[in-house]
Structures are given as structure tokens and as C-alpha cells.
Coordinates of N, CA and C in Angstrom, one line a residue:
M204 N -2.9 -42.5 -79.4 CA -3.3 -43.4 -78.3 C -4.8 -43.8 -78.5
S205 N -5.0 -45.0 -78.1 CA -6.4 -45.5 -78.3 C -7.0 -45.8 -76.9
M206 N -8.3 -45.8 -76.9 CA -8.9 -46.1 -75.6 C -10.0 -47.1 -75.8
N207 N -10.1 -48.1 -74.9 CA -11.1 -49.1 -75.0 C -12.3 -48.7 -74.3
I208 N -13.3 -48.4 -75.0 CA -14.6 -47.9 -74.4 C -15.5 -49.1 -74.1
G209 N -15.3 -50.1 -74.7 CA -16.2 -51.3 -74.5 C -17.4 -51.2 -75.5
S210 N -18.0 -52.3 -75.7 CA -19.1 -52.4 -76.6 C -20.4 -52.2 -75.8
P211 N -21.4 -51.5 -76.4 CA -22.6 -51.3 -75.7 C -23.4 -52.6 -75.5
G212 N -24.0 -52.8 -74.5 CA -24.8 -54.0 -74.2 C -26.1 -54.0 -75.0
E213 N -27.0 -54.9 -74.7 CA -28.2 -55.1 -75.4 C -29.2 -53.9 -75.1
D214 N -29.1 -53.4 -73.8 CA -30.0 -52.3 -73.5 C -29.4 -50.9 -73.8
G215 N -28.2 -50.8 -74.4 CA -27.6 -49.6 -74.8 C -26.6 -49.0 -73.8
D216 N -26.6 -49.7 -72.6 CA -25.6 -49.2 -71.6 C -24.2 -49.8 -72.0
E217 N -23.2 -49.0 -71.6 CA -21.9 -49.5 -71.9 C -21.5 -50.6 -70.8
A218 N -20.8 -51.6 -71.3 CA -20.3 -52.6 -70.4 C -19.1 -52.2 -69.6
P219 N -18.9 -52.6 -68.4 CA -17.7 -52.2 -67.6 C -16.4 -52.8 -68.3
M220 N -15.3 -52.0 -68.1 CA -14.1 -52.5 -68.7 C -13.4 -53.5 -67.8
N221 N -12.9 -54.5 -68.4 CA -12.3 -55.6 -67.7 C -10.7 -55.4 -67.6
E222 N -10.2 -54.4 -68.2 CA -8.7 -54.2 -68.3 C -8.3 -53.0 -67.4
I223 N -7.1 -53.1 -66.8 CA -6.5 -52.0 -66.1 C -5.6 -51.2 -67.0
N224 N -5.7 -49.8 -66.9 CA -4.9 -49.0 -67.7 C -3.5 -48.9 -67.0
T225 N -2.5 -49.5 -67.6 CA -1.2 -49.5 -66.9 C -0.3 -48.4 -67.3
T226 N -0.7 -47.5 -68.2 CA 0.1 -46.3 -68.6 C 0.6 -45.5 -67.4
P227 N -0.3 -45.0 -66.5 CA 0.2 -44.2 -65.4 C 1.2 -45.0 -64.5
L228 N 1.0 -46.3 -64.3 CA 1.9 -47.1 -63.6 C 3.3 -47.2 -64.2
V229 N 3.3 -47.3 -65.5 CA 4.6 -47.4 -66.3 C 5.3 -46.0 -66.2
D230 N 4.5 -44.9 -66.3 CA 5.1 -43.6 -66.2 C 5.8 -43.4 -64.8
V231 N 5.1 -43.8 -63.8 CA 5.7 -43.6 -62.4 C 6.9 -44.5 -62.2
M232 N 6.9 -45.7 -62.7 CA 8.0 -46.6 -62.6 C 9.2 -46.0 -63.4
L233 N 9.0 -45.5 -64.6 CA 10.1 -44.9 -65.3 C 10.7 -43.7 -64.6
V234 N 9.9 -42.8 -64.0 CA 10.4 -41.7 -63.2 C 11.2 -42.2 -62.1
L235 N 10.7 -43.2 -61.3 CA 11.5 -43.8 -60.2 C 12.8 -44.4 -60.7
L236 N 12.8 -45.0 -61.8 CA 14.0 -45.6 -62.4 C 15.0 -44.6 -62.7
I237 N 14.6 -43.5 -63.3 CA 15.5 -42.4 -63.7 C 16.1 -41.8 -62.4
I238 N 15.3 -41.5 -61.4 CA 15.8 -41.0 -60.1 C 16.8 -41.9 -59.5
F239 N 16.5 -43.2 -59.5 CA 17.4 -44.2 -59.0 C 18.8 -44.1 -59.7
L240 N 18.7 -44.1 -61.0 CA 19.9 -44.1 -61.8 C 20.8 -42.9 -61.6
I241 N 20.1 -41.7 -61.3 CA 20.9 -40.5 -61.1 C 21.5 -40.5 -59.7
T242 N 20.8 -41.0 -58.7 CA 21.4 -40.9 -57.4 C 22.3 -42.0 -57.0
V243 N 22.3 -43.1 -57.6 CA 23.2 -44.2 -57.3 C 24.7 -43.8 -57.5
P244 N 25.1 -43.2 -58.6 CA 26.5 -42.9 -58.8 C 27.0 -41.9 -57.7
V245 N 26.2 -41.0 -57.3 CA 26.6 -40.1 -56.2 C 26.9 -40.8 -54.9
V246 N 26.1 -41.8 -54.6 CA 26.3 -42.5 -53.3 C 27.5 -43.4 -53.5
I247 N 27.8 -44.0 -54.6 CA 28.9 -44.9 -54.8 C 30.2 -44.2 -54.7
Q248 N 30.3 -42.9 -55.2 CA 31.5 -42.2 -55.3 C 32.0 -41.6 -54.0
T249 N 31.2 -41.7 -53.0 CA 31.7 -41.1 -51.7 C 32.7 -42.1 -51.1
V250 N 33.7 -41.5 -50.5 CA 34.8 -42.3 -49.9 C 34.4 -42.6 -48.4
P251 N 34.5 -43.8 -48.0 CA 34.1 -44.1 -46.6 C 35.3 -43.7 -45.7
L252 N 35.0 -42.8 -44.8 CA 36.0 -42.3 -43.8 C 35.4 -42.4 -42.4
T253 N 36.4 -42.6 -41.5 CA 36.1 -42.5 -40.1 C 36.6 -41.1 -39.7
L254 N 35.8 -40.2 -39.5 CA 36.2 -38.8 -39.1 C 36.5 -38.7 -37.7
P255 N 37.4 -37.9 -37.3 CA 37.8 -37.7 -35.9 C 36.6 -37.1 -35.1
T256 N 36.5 -37.4 -33.9 CA 35.4 -36.8 -33.1 C 35.9 -35.7 -32.2
V257 N 37.2 -35.5 -32.1 CA 37.8 -34.5 -31.3 C 37.6 -33.2 -32.0
T258 N 37.2 -32.1 -31.3 CA 36.9 -30.8 -32.0 C 38.1 -29.9 -31.8
N259 N 39.0 -30.1 -30.9 CA 40.1 -29.2 -30.8 C 41.4 -29.9 -30.4
L260 N 42.3 -29.9 -31.3 CA 43.6 -30.6 -31.1 C 44.6 -29.6 -30.7
P261 N 45.5 -30.0 -29.8 CA 46.6 -29.1 -29.4 C 47.6 -28.9 -30.6
T262 N 48.1 -27.7 -30.7 CA 49.0 -27.4 -31.8 C 50.4 -27.2 -31.3
T263 N 51.3 -27.6 -32.1 CA 52.7 -27.4 -31.7 C 53.1 -26.1 -32.3
T264 N 53.6 -25.2 -31.5 CA 54.0 -23.9 -31.9 C 55.5 -23.8 -32.1
K265 N 55.9 -23.4 -33.3 CA 57.3 -23.1 -33.6 C 57.6 -21.7 -33.3
P266 N 58.8 -21.4 -32.9 CA 59.2 -20.0 -32.5 C 59.1 -19.1 -33.7
E267 N 59.2 -19.6 -34.9 CA 59.2 -18.7 -36.1 C 57.7 -18.4 -36.5
N268 N 56.8 -19.1 -36.0 CA 55.4 -18.8 -36.3 C 55.0 -17.4 -35.8
V269 N 54.0 -16.8 -36.5 CA 53.6 -15.5 -36.1 C 52.2 -15.7 -35.4
L270 N 52.2 -15.1 -34.2 CA 50.9 -15.1 -33.4 C 50.3 -13.8 -33.4
L271 N 49.1 -13.7 -34.0 CA 48.3 -12.5 -34.0 C 47.0 -12.7 -33.2
S272 N 46.6 -11.6 -32.6 CA 45.4 -11.6 -31.8 C 44.5 -10.5 -32.2
V273 N 43.2 -10.7 -32.3 CA 42.2 -9.7 -32.6 C 41.2 -9.7 -31.5
D274 N 41.1 -8.5 -30.8 CA 40.1 -8.5 -29.7 C 38.7 -8.0 -30.2
G275 N 37.8 -7.9 -29.2 CA 36.5 -7.5 -29.5 C 36.3 -6.1 -30.1
N276 N 37.3 -5.3 -29.9 CA 37.3 -3.9 -30.4 C 38.0 -3.7 -31.7
C277 N 38.3 -4.8 -32.4 CA 39.0 -4.9 -33.7 C 40.4 -4.4 -33.6
D278 N 41.0 -4.4 -32.4 CA 42.4 -4.1 -32.2 C 43.2 -5.4 -32.5
T279 N 44.3 -5.2 -33.3 CA 45.2 -6.3 -33.7 C 46.5 -6.2 -32.9
Y280 N 46.9 -7.4 -32.5 CA 48.2 -7.5 -31.7 C 49.1 -8.5 -32.4
W281 N 50.4 -8.1 -32.5 CA 51.5 -9.0 -33.0 C 52.2 -9.4 -31.8
G282 N 51.9 -10.7 -31.3 CA 52.4 -11.1 -30.1 C 51.7 -10.3 -29.0
Q283 N 52.4 -9.5 -28.2 CA 51.8 -8.7 -27.2 C 51.8 -7.2 -27.6
T284 N 52.3 -6.9 -28.8 CA 52.4 -5.5 -29.2 C 51.2 -5.1 -30.1
K285 N 50.6 -4.0 -29.8 CA 49.4 -3.5 -30.6 C 49.9 -3.0 -31.9
V286 N 49.2 -3.4 -33.0 CA 49.5 -2.9 -34.4 C 48.4 -1.9 -34.7
E287 N 48.8 -0.7 -35.1 CA 47.9 0.4 -35.2 C 47.1 0.3 -36.6
T288 N 47.8 0.0 -37.7 CA 47.2 0.1 -39.0 C 47.5 -1.2 -39.8
K289 N 46.7 -1.4 -40.8 CA 46.9 -2.6 -41.7 C 48.2 -2.5 -42.4
Q290 N 48.6 -1.3 -42.8 CA 49.9 -1.1 -43.4 C 51.1 -1.5 -42.5
E291 N 51.0 -1.2 -41.3 CA 52.0 -1.6 -40.3 C 52.0 -3.1 -40.2
L292 N 50.8 -3.7 -40.1 CA 50.8 -5.2 -40.1 C 51.4 -5.8 -41.3
L293 N 51.1 -5.2 -42.5 CA 51.7 -5.7 -43.7 C 53.2 -5.6 -43.7
D294 N 53.7 -4.4 -43.3 CA 55.2 -4.2 -43.2 C 55.8 -5.2 -42.3
R295 N 55.2 -5.4 -41.1 CA 55.8 -6.4 -40.1 C 55.8 -7.8 -40.7
G296 N 54.7 -8.1 -41.4 CA 54.6 -9.5 -42.0 C 55.6 -9.7 -43.0
V297 N 55.8 -8.8 -43.9 CA 56.8 -8.9 -45.0 C 58.2 -9.0 -44.4
G298 N 58.5 -8.1 -43.4 CA 59.8 -8.2 -42.7 C 60.1 -9.5 -42.0
A299 N 59.1 -10.0 -41.3 CA 59.2 -11.3 -40.6 C 59.4 -12.4 -41.6
L300 N 58.7 -12.4 -42.7 CA 58.8 -13.5 -43.6 C 60.2 -13.4 -44.3
K301 N 60.7 -12.2 -44.7 CA 62.0 -12.1 -45.3 C 63.1 -12.6 -44.3
A302 N 63.0 -12.1 -43.1 CA 64.0 -12.5 -42.1 C 64.0 -14.0 -41.9
E303 N 62.9 -14.6 -41.8 CA 62.9 -16.1 -41.6 C 63.4 -16.8 -42.8
I304 N 63.1 -16.4 -44.0 CA 63.7 -17.0 -45.2 C 65.2 -16.9 -45.3
E305 N 65.7 -15.7 -44.9 CA 67.1 -15.5 -44.9 C 67.8 -16.4 -43.8
R306 N 67.2 -16.5 -42.7 CA 67.7 -17.3 -41.6 C 67.8 -18.8 -42.1
Q307 N 66.8 -19.3 -42.8 CA 66.7 -20.7 -43.2 C 67.7 -20.9 -44.4
Q308 N 67.9 -19.8 -45.2 CA 68.9 -20.0 -46.3 C 70.3 -20.1 -45.8
K309 N 70.6 -19.3 -44.7 CA 71.9 -19.4 -44.1 C 72.1 -20.8 -43.5
A310 N 71.1 -21.3 -42.9 CA 71.2 -22.6 -42.2 C 71.3 -23.7 -43.3
G311 N 70.8 -23.5 -44.5 CA 70.8 -24.5 -45.5 C 69.6 -25.4 -45.4
G312 N 69.4 -26.2 -46.4 CA 68.3 -27.2 -46.4 C 67.0 -26.6 -46.9
K313 N 65.9 -27.3 -46.7 CA 64.6 -26.9 -47.2 C 64.1 -25.7 -46.5
I314 N 63.5 -24.8 -47.2 CA 62.9 -23.6 -46.7 C 61.5 -23.9 -46.4
E315 N 61.1 -23.7 -45.1 CA 59.7 -23.8 -44.7 C 59.2 -22.5 -44.3
L316 N 58.1 -22.0 -44.9 CA 57.6 -20.7 -44.5 C 56.9 -20.8 -43.2
P317 N 57.0 -19.8 -42.4 CA 56.3 -19.8 -41.1 C 54.8 -19.7 -41.3
E318 N 54.1 -20.1 -40.2 CA 52.6 -20.1 -40.2 C 52.2 -18.9 -39.5
V319 N 50.9 -18.4 -39.7 CA 50.3 -17.4 -39.0 C 49.2 -18.0 -38.1
H320 N 49.2 -17.8 -36.8 CA 48.2 -18.3 -35.9 C 47.4 -17.1 -35.4
I321 N 46.1 -17.1 -35.7 CA 45.3 -16.0 -35.3 C 44.4 -16.4 -34.1
R322 N 44.4 -15.6 -33.1 CA 43.5 -15.8 -32.0 C 42.4 -14.7 -32.1
G323 N 41.2 -15.1 -32.4 CA 40.2 -14.1 -32.6 C 39.2 -14.2 -31.4
D324 N 38.9 -13.0 -30.8 CA 37.9 -13.0 -29.8 C 36.6 -13.4 -30.3
K325 N 35.8 -14.0 -29.5 CA 34.5 -14.5 -30.0 C 33.5 -13.3 -30.3
D326 N 33.8 -12.1 -29.7 CA 33.0 -10.9 -30.0 C 33.6 -10.1 -31.1
A327 N 34.7 -10.5 -31.7 CA 35.3 -9.7 -32.8 C 34.4 -9.9 -34.0
E328 N 34.3 -8.8 -34.8 CA 33.6 -8.9 -36.0 C 34.3 -9.6 -37.1
Y329 N 33.6 -10.3 -38.0 CA 34.3 -11.0 -39.1 C 35.2 -10.2 -39.9
R330 N 34.7 -8.9 -40.2 CA 35.5 -8.1 -41.1 C 36.9 -7.8 -40.5
C331 N 37.0 -7.7 -39.1 CA 38.3 -7.5 -38.5 C 39.2 -8.6 -38.7
V332 N 38.7 -9.8 -38.4 CA 39.6 -11.0 -38.6 C 39.9 -11.3 -40.1
G333 N 38.9 -11.1 -40.9 CA 39.0 -11.2 -42.3 C 40.1 -10.3 -42.9
G334 N 40.1 -9.0 -42.4 CA 41.1 -8.1 -42.8 C 42.5 -8.5 -42.4
V335 N 42.7 -9.1 -41.2 CA 44.0 -9.6 -40.8 C 44.4 -10.7 -41.7
I336 N 43.5 -11.6 -42.0 CA 43.8 -12.8 -42.9 C 44.3 -12.3 -44.3
F337 N 43.5 -11.3 -44.8 CA 43.8 -10.8 -46.2 C 45.2 -10.1 -46.1
T338 N 45.5 -9.3 -45.1 CA 46.7 -8.6 -45.0 C 47.9 -9.6 -44.9
M339 N 47.8 -10.6 -44.1 CA 48.9 -11.6 -44.0 C 49.0 -12.4 -45.3
Q340 N 48.0 -12.7 -46.0 CA 48.1 -13.3 -47.3 C 48.9 -12.4 -48.3
R341 N 48.6 -11.1 -48.3 CA 49.3 -10.1 -49.1 C 50.8 -10.1 -48.7
A342 N 51.1 -10.3 -47.5 CA 52.5 -10.3 -47.0 C 53.2 -11.5 -47.5
G343 N 52.5 -12.6 -47.9 CA 53.2 -13.7 -48.5 C 53.1 -15.0 -47.6
F344 N 52.3 -15.0 -46.6 CA 52.1 -16.2 -45.7 C 51.1 -17.1 -46.4
L345 N 51.4 -18.4 -46.5 CA 50.6 -19.3 -47.2 C 49.7 -20.1 -46.2
K346 N 50.2 -20.3 -45.0 CA 49.5 -21.1 -44.0 C 49.0 -20.2 -42.9
I347 N 47.7 -20.0 -42.8 CA 47.0 -19.2 -41.8 C 46.0 -20.0 -41.1
G348 N 46.1 -20.1 -39.8 CA 45.1 -20.9 -39.0 C 44.6 -20.2 -37.8
F349 N 43.6 -20.7 -37.2 CA 43.0 -20.2 -36.0 C 43.3 -21.0 -34.8
I350 N 43.5 -20.3 -33.7 CA 43.7 -20.9 -32.4 C 42.4 -20.8 -31.6
S351 N 41.9 -21.9 -31.0 CA 40.7 -21.8 -30.2 C 41.0 -22.5 -28.9
E352 N 40.1 -22.2 -28.0 CA 40.2 -22.8 -26.7 C 39.3 -24.1 -26.6
P353 N 39.8 -25.1 -26.0 CA 38.9 -26.3 -25.9 C 37.7 -26.1 -25.0
V354 N 36.7 -26.8 -25.2 CA 35.5 -26.7 -24.3 C 35.9 -27.2 -22.9
P355 N 35.6 -26.5 -21.9 CA 35.9 -27.0 -20.5 C 35.4 -28.4 -20.3
G356 N 36.3 -29.2 -19.7 CA 36.0 -30.6 -19.4 C 36.1 -31.5 -20.6
Q357 N 36.5 -31.0 -21.8 CA 36.6 -31.8 -22.9 C 38.0 -32.4 -23.0
V358 N 38.2 -33.7 -23.2 CA 39.5 -34.3 -23.3 C 39.9 -34.3 -24.7
T359 N 41.2 -33.8 -25.0 CA 41.7 -33.8 -26.3 C 42.8 -34.8 -26.4
R360 N 43.0 -35.3 -27.6 CA 44.1 -36.3 -27.7 C 45.3 -35.7 -28.2

């Protein structure tokens, strides 16, 4: 790189430079260009969606679906019956799944696995609800969802 110092004047003082150093300006512009080129593809690749504003939709419950409840004391209930151990929950889950598959095979047609709906108390610890989810996955259930209460005064569609 070279630098223009200017020529000394008649009295030995250096003359002021009449040129602007554009190197820092070019550096800043190149950095901004690189940032722009990196961020533009991310913005373009997003899919424009109109997301629903409703936070809680009513669910249709089929009789073959399994309803589990976990209270604040980490007690698990199959319907209204308390389940004492995870092994008992696993055994009941496997039995219910086998019975439903056999029923659908006898009826003929496409086999649809039942869903598990979990009602978790807001004071229940995550490990309790997570343990129920893991146990039902081990039993063979593929669709596991949560049931929540709508906010009072909130209109659902």
C-alpha cells in the first residue's frame, strides 16, 4: 500500500492532502454487501402463512382413544382408575393397543391406531408427564397429545 504524504511547501511544512482515503469506506461497504447476501436467501425461503389465532381447539374424542391423567402428586390415572406403576401402565397400554388392532382387523379395512390424550395438572412435574409419554411410546402408541382447558371467556372455533 502506498500513502500520499504530499510535497513539502516552500517553508518546509507539509501541504494538506486534497484527496479522501476511500479504503475504509470500501471495506465497510463490502462487509455490508456480504451481510446482505447472506441474509437475503433466508428471508426469501420462508413460506408466507396465515397462522391461526385460536389457542385451544376442541378435540373429537373417539371411544378407542386412551385418556390418561397426571395429577399434581405425580399419580397417573387410566380413565378414572389409578395406575400404580409404570410397568402396569405399559402392560395396560400394550393390551389396549393389541385389543384395538384385533377389533379393527375383524371389522376389516384400514387399521388406525388409537391416540393417547394426556391431561396434565398444571402443578405436575415435567418428569411425571414425560415418564407417561415415554411409557406410552414404548407400548406402541404413535400419536400422543395433550388436553388443555380453554381460557375462560375465550371463544374457540
